[in-house]
Amino acid sequence: MRLLLAQSSFPDWNWLGNPRNWERLLDHGVEHVQLTLVGVALGMAVAFPLAVLATRHRKLYTPLLVTTGLLYTVPSLALFLLIAAFLQTGFGFTTAVIGLAVYSLLILFRNTVAGLEAVPDDIREAGEAMGYTPSQLLLRVELPIALPVIIAGVRIALVTTIGLVTITSLTGMGGIGRLFITGFQRQNSTILAVAIAAVVILAVVGDLALVSAQRKLLPWAREREAA
């Protein structure tokens, strides 16, 4: 940081006063949001059926948890390189979202399993007594009760992914992460500060948006917390 401050004034009013820089920031922000949402959605699309499978067949839980845990420990840049090489996707949007989805699997899988397992057995038995099929029991009985815990996992995955998206700048994407590279190359601490602030703001706004959505979609959960 001392080197950066020595190379450029802080704040750099010329950079801050240029409307084109804010337009670029907006474009990078939109890309950042797209990568985050698609990555988390793809991760949930994989994690949810795996979680259902693990709750139905308990012997699968530990192997799936270990597998998702091992994937989470792979260094981010190495994972993106492996995806690009083995799936032949090259550097771009597809490689980025697959990598982001892989990193979200552990959090989403674990929380989804925890939510489904928190459903009381007597409620499941009541649903079965009413003639619900397994799929109806899952969608109409188990899922509504498990949603608060599942959404808690989605919140963690969302905030984590927003920070991780910056790494994908090394694969040609990156959203706001591109500003980190620009700021470093230009030795401009103002660009770095703006990029950091933008990522933090996105994380806070994203988390608050999920909290608001949860309160509107699950009013019974809010009443239970208040009690």
mmCIF file of C-alpha atoms in Angstrom:
data_model
loop_
_atom_site.group_PDB
_atom_site.id
_atom_site.type_symbol
_atom_site.label_atom_id
_atom_site.label_comp_id
_atom_site.label_asym_id
_atom_site.label_seq_id
_atom_site.Cartn_x
_atom_site.Cartn_y
_atom_site.Cartn_z
ATOM 1 C CA MET A 1 0.000 0.000 0.000
ATOM 2 C CA ARG A 2 2.894 2.366 0.701
ATOM 3 C CA LEU A 3 4.122 1.772 -2.816
ATOM 4 C CA LEU A 4 0.697 2.546 -4.242
ATOM 5 C CA LEU A 5 0.354 5.732 -2.241
ATOM 6 C CA ALA A 6 3.795 6.768 -3.378
ATOM 7 C CA GLN A 7 2.874 6.311 -7.023
ATOM 8 C CA SER A 8 -0.469 8.161 -7.015
ATOM 9 C CA SER A 9 -2.237 10.789 -4.993
ATOM 10 C CA PHE A 10 -5.080 9.677 -2.769
ATOM 11 C CA PRO A 11 -7.786 10.389 -3.523
ATOM 12 C CA ASP A 12 -7.228 10.718 -7.254
ATOM 13 C CA TRP A 13 -9.733 13.424 -8.069
ATOM 14 C CA ASN A 14 -9.050 13.193 -11.813
ATOM 15 C CA TRP A 15 -10.149 9.548 -11.810
ATOM 16 C CA LEU A 16 -13.117 10.179 -9.529
ATOM 17 C CA GLY A 17 -14.272 13.116 -11.607
ATOM 18 C CA ASN A 18 -14.287 11.200 -14.890
ATOM 19 C CA PRO A 19 -17.864 10.006 -15.708
ATOM 20 C CA ARG A 20 -16.499 7.233 -17.921
ATOM 21 C CA ASN A 21 -14.883 5.578 -14.909
ATOM 22 C CA TRP A 22 -18.237 5.414 -13.121
ATOM 23 C CA GLU A 23 -19.851 4.009 -16.259
ATOM 24 C CA ARG A 24 -17.214 1.279 -16.310
ATOM 25 C CA LEU A 25 -17.819 0.648 -12.622
ATOM 26 C CA LEU A 26 -21.537 0.245 -13.324
ATOM 27 C CA ASP A 27 -20.858 -2.165 -16.186
ATOM 28 C CA HIS A 28 -18.478 -4.184 -14.036
ATOM 29 C CA GLY A 29 -21.047 -4.151 -11.225
ATOM 30 C CA VAL A 30 -23.732 -5.574 -13.510
ATOM 31 C CA GLU A 31 -21.355 -8.321 -14.629
ATOM 32 C CA HIS A 32 -20.467 -8.989 -10.981
ATOM 33 C CA VAL A 33 -24.128 -9.429 -10.057
ATOM 34 C CA GLN A 34 -24.765 -11.700 -13.046
ATOM 35 C CA LEU A 35 -21.838 -13.955 -12.204
ATOM 36 C CA THR A 36 -22.900 -14.115 -8.565
ATOM 37 C CA LEU A 37 -26.559 -14.913 -9.195
ATOM 38 C CA VAL A 38 -25.903 -17.501 -11.895
ATOM 39 C CA GLY A 39 -23.131 -19.130 -9.860
ATOM 40 C CA VAL A 40 -25.235 -19.425 -6.703
ATOM 41 C CA ALA A 41 -28.304 -20.551 -8.668
ATOM 42 C CA LEU A 42 -26.281 -23.254 -10.415
ATOM 43 C CA GLY A 43 -24.813 -24.324 -7.096
ATOM 44 C CA MET A 44 -28.286 -24.568 -5.566
ATOM 45 C CA ALA A 45 -29.555 -26.543 -8.562
ATOM 46 C CA VAL A 46 -26.893 -29.156 -7.806
ATOM 47 C CA ALA A 47 -26.869 -28.952 -4.006
ATOM 48 C CA PHE A 48 -30.624 -29.287 -3.481
ATOM 49 C CA PRO A 49 -31.139 -32.706 -5.124
ATOM 50 C CA LEU A 50 -27.945 -33.942 -3.471
ATOM 51 C CA ALA A 51 -29.284 -32.799 -0.092
ATOM 52 C CA VAL A 52 -32.631 -34.513 -0.684
ATOM 53 C CA LEU A 53 -30.792 -37.673 -1.678
ATOM 54 C CA ALA A 54 -28.632 -37.476 1.442
ATOM 55 C CA THR A 55 -31.639 -37.093 3.746
ATOM 56 C CA ARG A 56 -33.362 -40.052 2.124
ATOM 57 C CA HIS A 57 -30.238 -42.225 2.171
ATOM 58 C CA ARG A 58 -28.125 -41.292 5.189
ATOM 59 C CA LYS A 59 -25.155 -43.377 4.056
ATOM 60 C CA LEU A 60 -24.609 -40.876 1.241
ATOM 61 C CA TYR A 61 -24.373 -37.848 3.520
ATOM 62 C CA THR A 62 -20.782 -38.269 4.667
ATOM 63 C CA PRO A 63 -19.325 -39.035 1.196
ATOM 64 C CA LEU A 64 -21.180 -36.066 -0.314
ATOM 65 C CA LEU A 65 -20.137 -33.763 2.524
ATOM 66 C CA VAL A 66 -16.506 -34.830 2.195
ATOM 67 C CA THR A 67 -16.592 -34.384 -1.583
ATOM 68 C CA THR A 68 -18.063 -30.881 -1.446
ATOM 69 C CA GLY A 69 -15.645 -30.038 1.364
ATOM 70 C CA LEU A 70 -12.643 -31.152 -0.670
ATOM 71 C CA LEU A 71 -13.819 -29.121 -3.664
ATOM 72 C CA TYR A 72 -14.100 -26.095 -1.388
ATOM 73 C CA THR A 73 -10.460 -26.447 -0.332
ATOM 74 C CA VAL A 74 -9.076 -26.362 -3.884
ATOM 75 C CA PRO A 75 -7.310 -23.019 -4.494
ATOM 76 C CA SER A 76 -9.621 -20.781 -6.507
ATOM 77 C CA LEU A 77 -7.301 -20.003 -9.404
ATOM 78 C CA ALA A 78 -6.300 -23.659 -9.728
ATOM 79 C CA LEU A 79 -9.958 -24.692 -9.809
ATOM 80 C CA PHE A 80 -10.797 -22.257 -12.610
ATOM 81 C CA LEU A 81 -7.798 -23.470 -14.597
ATOM 82 C CA LEU A 82 -8.820 -27.118 -14.110
ATOM 83 C CA ILE A 83 -12.391 -26.396 -15.213
ATOM 84 C CA ALA A 84 -11.192 -24.587 -18.328
ATOM 85 C CA ALA A 85 -8.812 -27.427 -19.187
ATOM 86 C CA PHE A 86 -10.973 -30.497 -18.461
ATOM 87 C CA LEU A 87 -14.329 -29.148 -19.643
ATOM 88 C CA GLN A 88 -12.793 -27.330 -22.609
ATOM 89 C CA THR A 89 -14.737 -24.192 -21.717
ATOM 90 C CA GLY A 90 -11.807 -21.805 -22.032
ATOM 91 C CA PHE A 91 -11.648 -18.595 -20.042
ATOM 92 C CA GLY A 92 -14.993 -16.836 -19.877
ATOM 93 C CA PHE A 93 -18.465 -16.794 -18.387
ATOM 94 C CA THR A 94 -19.037 -20.568 -18.374
ATOM 95 C CA THR A 95 -15.795 -21.381 -16.592
ATOM 96 C CA ALA A 96 -16.412 -18.602 -14.067
ATOM 97 C CA VAL A 97 -19.945 -19.647 -13.093
ATOM 98 C CA ILE A 98 -19.046 -23.345 -12.867
ATOM 99 C CA GLY A 99 -16.192 -22.515 -10.514
ATOM 100 C CA LEU A 100 -18.383 -20.249 -8.416
ATOM 101 C CA ALA A 101 -21.066 -22.929 -8.247
ATOM 102 C CA VAL A 102 -18.526 -25.520 -7.096
ATOM 103 C CA TYR A 103 -17.405 -23.251 -4.255
ATOM 104 C CA SER A 104 -20.999 -22.698 -3.122
ATOM 105 C CA LEU A 105 -21.832 -26.415 -2.975
ATOM 106 C CA LEU A 106 -20.524 -27.104 0.522
ATOM 107 C CA ILE A 107 -22.484 -24.279 2.159
ATOM 108 C CA LEU A 108 -25.690 -24.903 0.222
ATOM 109 C CA PHE A 109 -25.579 -28.682 0.614
ATOM 110 C CA ARG A 110 -24.915 -28.585 4.357
ATOM 111 C CA ASN A 111 -27.606 -26.013 5.113
ATOM 112 C CA THR A 112 -30.193 -27.697 2.919
ATOM 113 C CA VAL A 113 -29.619 -31.010 4.670
ATOM 114 C CA ALA A 114 -29.828 -29.275 8.059
ATOM 115 C CA GLY A 115 -33.096 -27.623 7.081
ATOM 116 C CA LEU A 116 -34.706 -30.808 5.825
ATOM 117 C CA GLU A 117 -33.568 -32.783 8.858
ATOM 118 C CA ALA A 118 -35.105 -30.157 11.154
ATOM 119 C CA VAL A 119 -38.599 -31.096 9.971
ATOM 120 C CA PRO A 120 -40.287 -32.993 12.857
ATOM 121 C CA ASP A 121 -41.069 -36.635 12.177
ATOM 122 C CA ASP A 122 -44.682 -36.257 13.284
ATOM 123 C CA ILE A 123 -45.247 -33.618 10.586
ATOM 124 C CA ARG A 124 -43.831 -35.960 7.956
ATOM 125 C CA GLU A 125 -46.045 -38.766 9.238
ATOM 126 C CA ALA A 126 -49.078 -36.483 9.110
ATOM 127 C CA GLY A 127 -48.312 -35.678 5.481
ATOM 128 C CA GLU A 128 -47.923 -39.343 4.629
ATOM 129 C CA ALA A 129 -51.222 -40.082 6.381
ATOM 130 C CA MET A 130 -52.879 -37.486 4.148
ATOM 131 C CA GLY A 131 -51.734 -39.462 1.129
ATOM 132 C CA TYR A 132 -48.933 -37.193 -0.054
ATOM 133 C CA THR A 133 -46.486 -38.718 -2.478
ATOM 134 C CA PRO A 134 -42.753 -38.291 -1.656
ATOM 135 C CA SER A 135 -42.497 -35.330 -4.032
ATOM 136 C CA GLN A 136 -45.639 -33.708 -2.634
ATOM 137 C CA LEU A 137 -44.372 -34.274 0.903
ATOM 138 C CA LEU A 138 -41.102 -32.580 0.002
ATOM 139 C CA LEU A 139 -42.615 -29.561 -1.753
ATOM 140 C CA ARG A 140 -45.685 -28.976 0.424
ATOM 141 C CA VAL A 141 -44.508 -30.024 3.870
ATOM 142 C CA GLU A 142 -40.742 -30.332 4.265
ATOM 143 C CA LEU A 143 -39.528 -27.493 2.055
ATOM 144 C CA PRO A 144 -41.656 -24.709 3.625
ATOM 145 C CA ILE A 145 -40.413 -25.682 7.088
ATOM 146 C CA ALA A 146 -36.804 -26.031 5.949
ATOM 147 C CA LEU A 147 -36.716 -22.758 3.981
ATOM 148 C CA PRO A 148 -35.424 -20.483 6.787
ATOM 149 C CA VAL A 149 -32.339 -22.661 7.266
ATOM 150 C CA ILE A 150 -31.881 -23.066 3.510
ATOM 151 C CA ILE A 151 -32.108 -19.319 2.941
ATOM 152 C CA ALA A 152 -29.554 -18.776 5.696
ATOM 153 C CA GLY A 153 -27.189 -20.947 3.676
ATOM 154 C CA VAL A 154 -27.996 -19.044 0.494
ATOM 155 C CA ARG A 155 -27.146 -15.775 2.281
ATOM 156 C CA ILE A 156 -23.745 -17.104 3.285
ATOM 157 C CA ALA A 157 -23.121 -18.499 -0.195
ATOM 158 C CA LEU A 158 -24.190 -15.230 -1.825
ATOM 159 C CA VAL A 159 -21.885 -13.042 0.262
ATOM 160 C CA THR A 160 -19.007 -15.496 -0.164
ATOM 161 C CA THR A 161 -19.528 -15.650 -3.917
ATOM 162 C CA ILE A 162 -19.628 -11.865 -4.262
ATOM 163 C CA GLY A 163 -16.129 -11.757 -2.830
ATOM 164 C CA LEU A 164 -14.952 -14.744 -4.869
ATOM 165 C CA VAL A 165 -16.149 -13.264 -8.173
ATOM 166 C CA THR A 166 -13.220 -10.852 -8.050
ATOM 167 C CA ILE A 167 -10.848 -13.802 -8.586
ATOM 168 C CA THR A 168 -12.502 -14.615 -11.928
ATOM 169 C CA SER A 169 -10.954 -11.425 -13.310
ATOM 170 C CA LEU A 170 -7.882 -13.601 -13.855
ATOM 171 C CA THR A 171 -9.952 -15.758 -16.254
ATOM 172 C CA GLY A 172 -11.245 -12.845 -18.310
ATOM 173 C CA MET A 173 -14.363 -12.109 -16.291
ATOM 174 C CA GLY A 174 -14.373 -10.784 -12.753
ATOM 175 C CA GLY A 175 -16.855 -7.933 -12.705
ATOM 176 C CA ILE A 176 -15.542 -5.364 -10.239
ATOM 177 C CA GLY A 177 -12.463 -7.528 -9.840
ATOM 178 C CA ARG A 178 -11.199 -6.029 -13.093
ATOM 179 C CA LEU A 179 -10.753 -2.750 -11.250
ATOM 180 C CA PHE A 180 -8.380 -4.467 -8.831
ATOM 181 C CA ILE A 181 -6.160 -5.392 -11.759
ATOM 182 C CA THR A 182 -6.459 -1.893 -13.240
ATOM 183 C CA GLY A 183 -5.662 -0.249 -9.919
ATOM 184 C CA PHE A 184 -2.655 -2.475 -9.356
ATOM 185 C CA GLN A 185 -1.313 -1.971 -12.875
ATOM 186 C CA ARG A 186 -1.673 1.796 -12.628
ATOM 187 C CA GLN A 187 -0.444 1.880 -9.029
ATOM 188 C CA ASN A 188 -3.614 3.821 -8.212
ATOM 189 C CA SER A 189 -4.914 3.329 -4.679
ATOM 190 C CA THR A 190 -8.099 5.284 -5.437
ATOM 191 C CA ILE A 191 -9.244 2.676 -7.957
ATOM 192 C CA LEU A 192 -8.521 -0.091 -5.450
ATOM 193 C CA ALA A 193 -10.437 1.717 -2.709
ATOM 194 C CA VAL A 194 -13.444 2.258 -4.965
ATOM 195 C CA ALA A 195 -13.398 -1.405 -6.029
ATOM 196 C CA ILE A 196 -13.230 -2.635 -2.432
ATOM 197 C CA ALA A 197 -16.072 -0.324 -1.397
ATOM 198 C CA ALA A 198 -18.195 -1.458 -4.346
ATOM 199 C CA VAL A 199 -17.752 -5.151 -3.476
ATOM 200 C CA VAL A 200 -18.614 -4.513 0.174
ATOM 201 C CA ILE A 201 -21.723 -2.542 -0.837
ATOM 202 C CA LEU A 202 -22.834 -5.352 -3.158
ATOM 203 C CA ALA A 203 -22.415 -7.901 -0.366
ATOM 204 C CA VAL A 204 -24.409 -5.812 2.119
ATOM 205 C CA VAL A 205 -27.177 -5.023 -0.368
ATOM 206 C CA GLY A 206 -27.399 -8.657 -1.475
ATOM 207 C CA ASP A 207 -27.649 -9.911 2.086
ATOM 208 C CA LEU A 208 -30.285 -7.323 3.019
ATOM 209 C CA ALA A 209 -32.270 -8.191 -0.103
ATOM 210 C CA LEU A 210 -32.389 -11.849 0.904
ATOM 211 C CA VAL A 211 -33.389 -10.956 4.451
ATOM 212 C CA SER A 212 -36.219 -8.788 3.108
ATOM 213 C CA ALA A 213 -37.341 -11.518 0.709
ATOM 214 C CA GLN A 214 -37.313 -14.088 3.505
ATOM 215 C CA ARG A 215 -39.490 -11.917 5.720
ATOM 216 C CA LYS A 216 -42.024 -11.429 2.942
ATOM 217 C CA LEU A 217 -42.069 -15.041 1.778
ATOM 218 C CA LEU A 218 -41.947 -16.606 5.254
ATOM 219 C CA PRO A 219 -44.020 -14.426 7.589
ATOM 220 C CA TRP A 220 -44.503 -17.350 9.984
ATOM 221 C CA ALA A 221 -40.736 -17.549 10.510
ATOM 222 C CA ARG A 222 -40.648 -13.850 11.427
ATOM 223 C CA GLU A 223 -43.480 -14.287 13.927
ATOM 224 C CA ARG A 224 -41.702 -17.281 15.488
ATOM 225 C CA GLU A 225 -38.476 -15.273 15.889
ATOM 226 C CA ALA A 226 -40.407 -12.408 17.475
ATOM 227 C CA ALA A 227 -42.022 -14.805 19.942
#
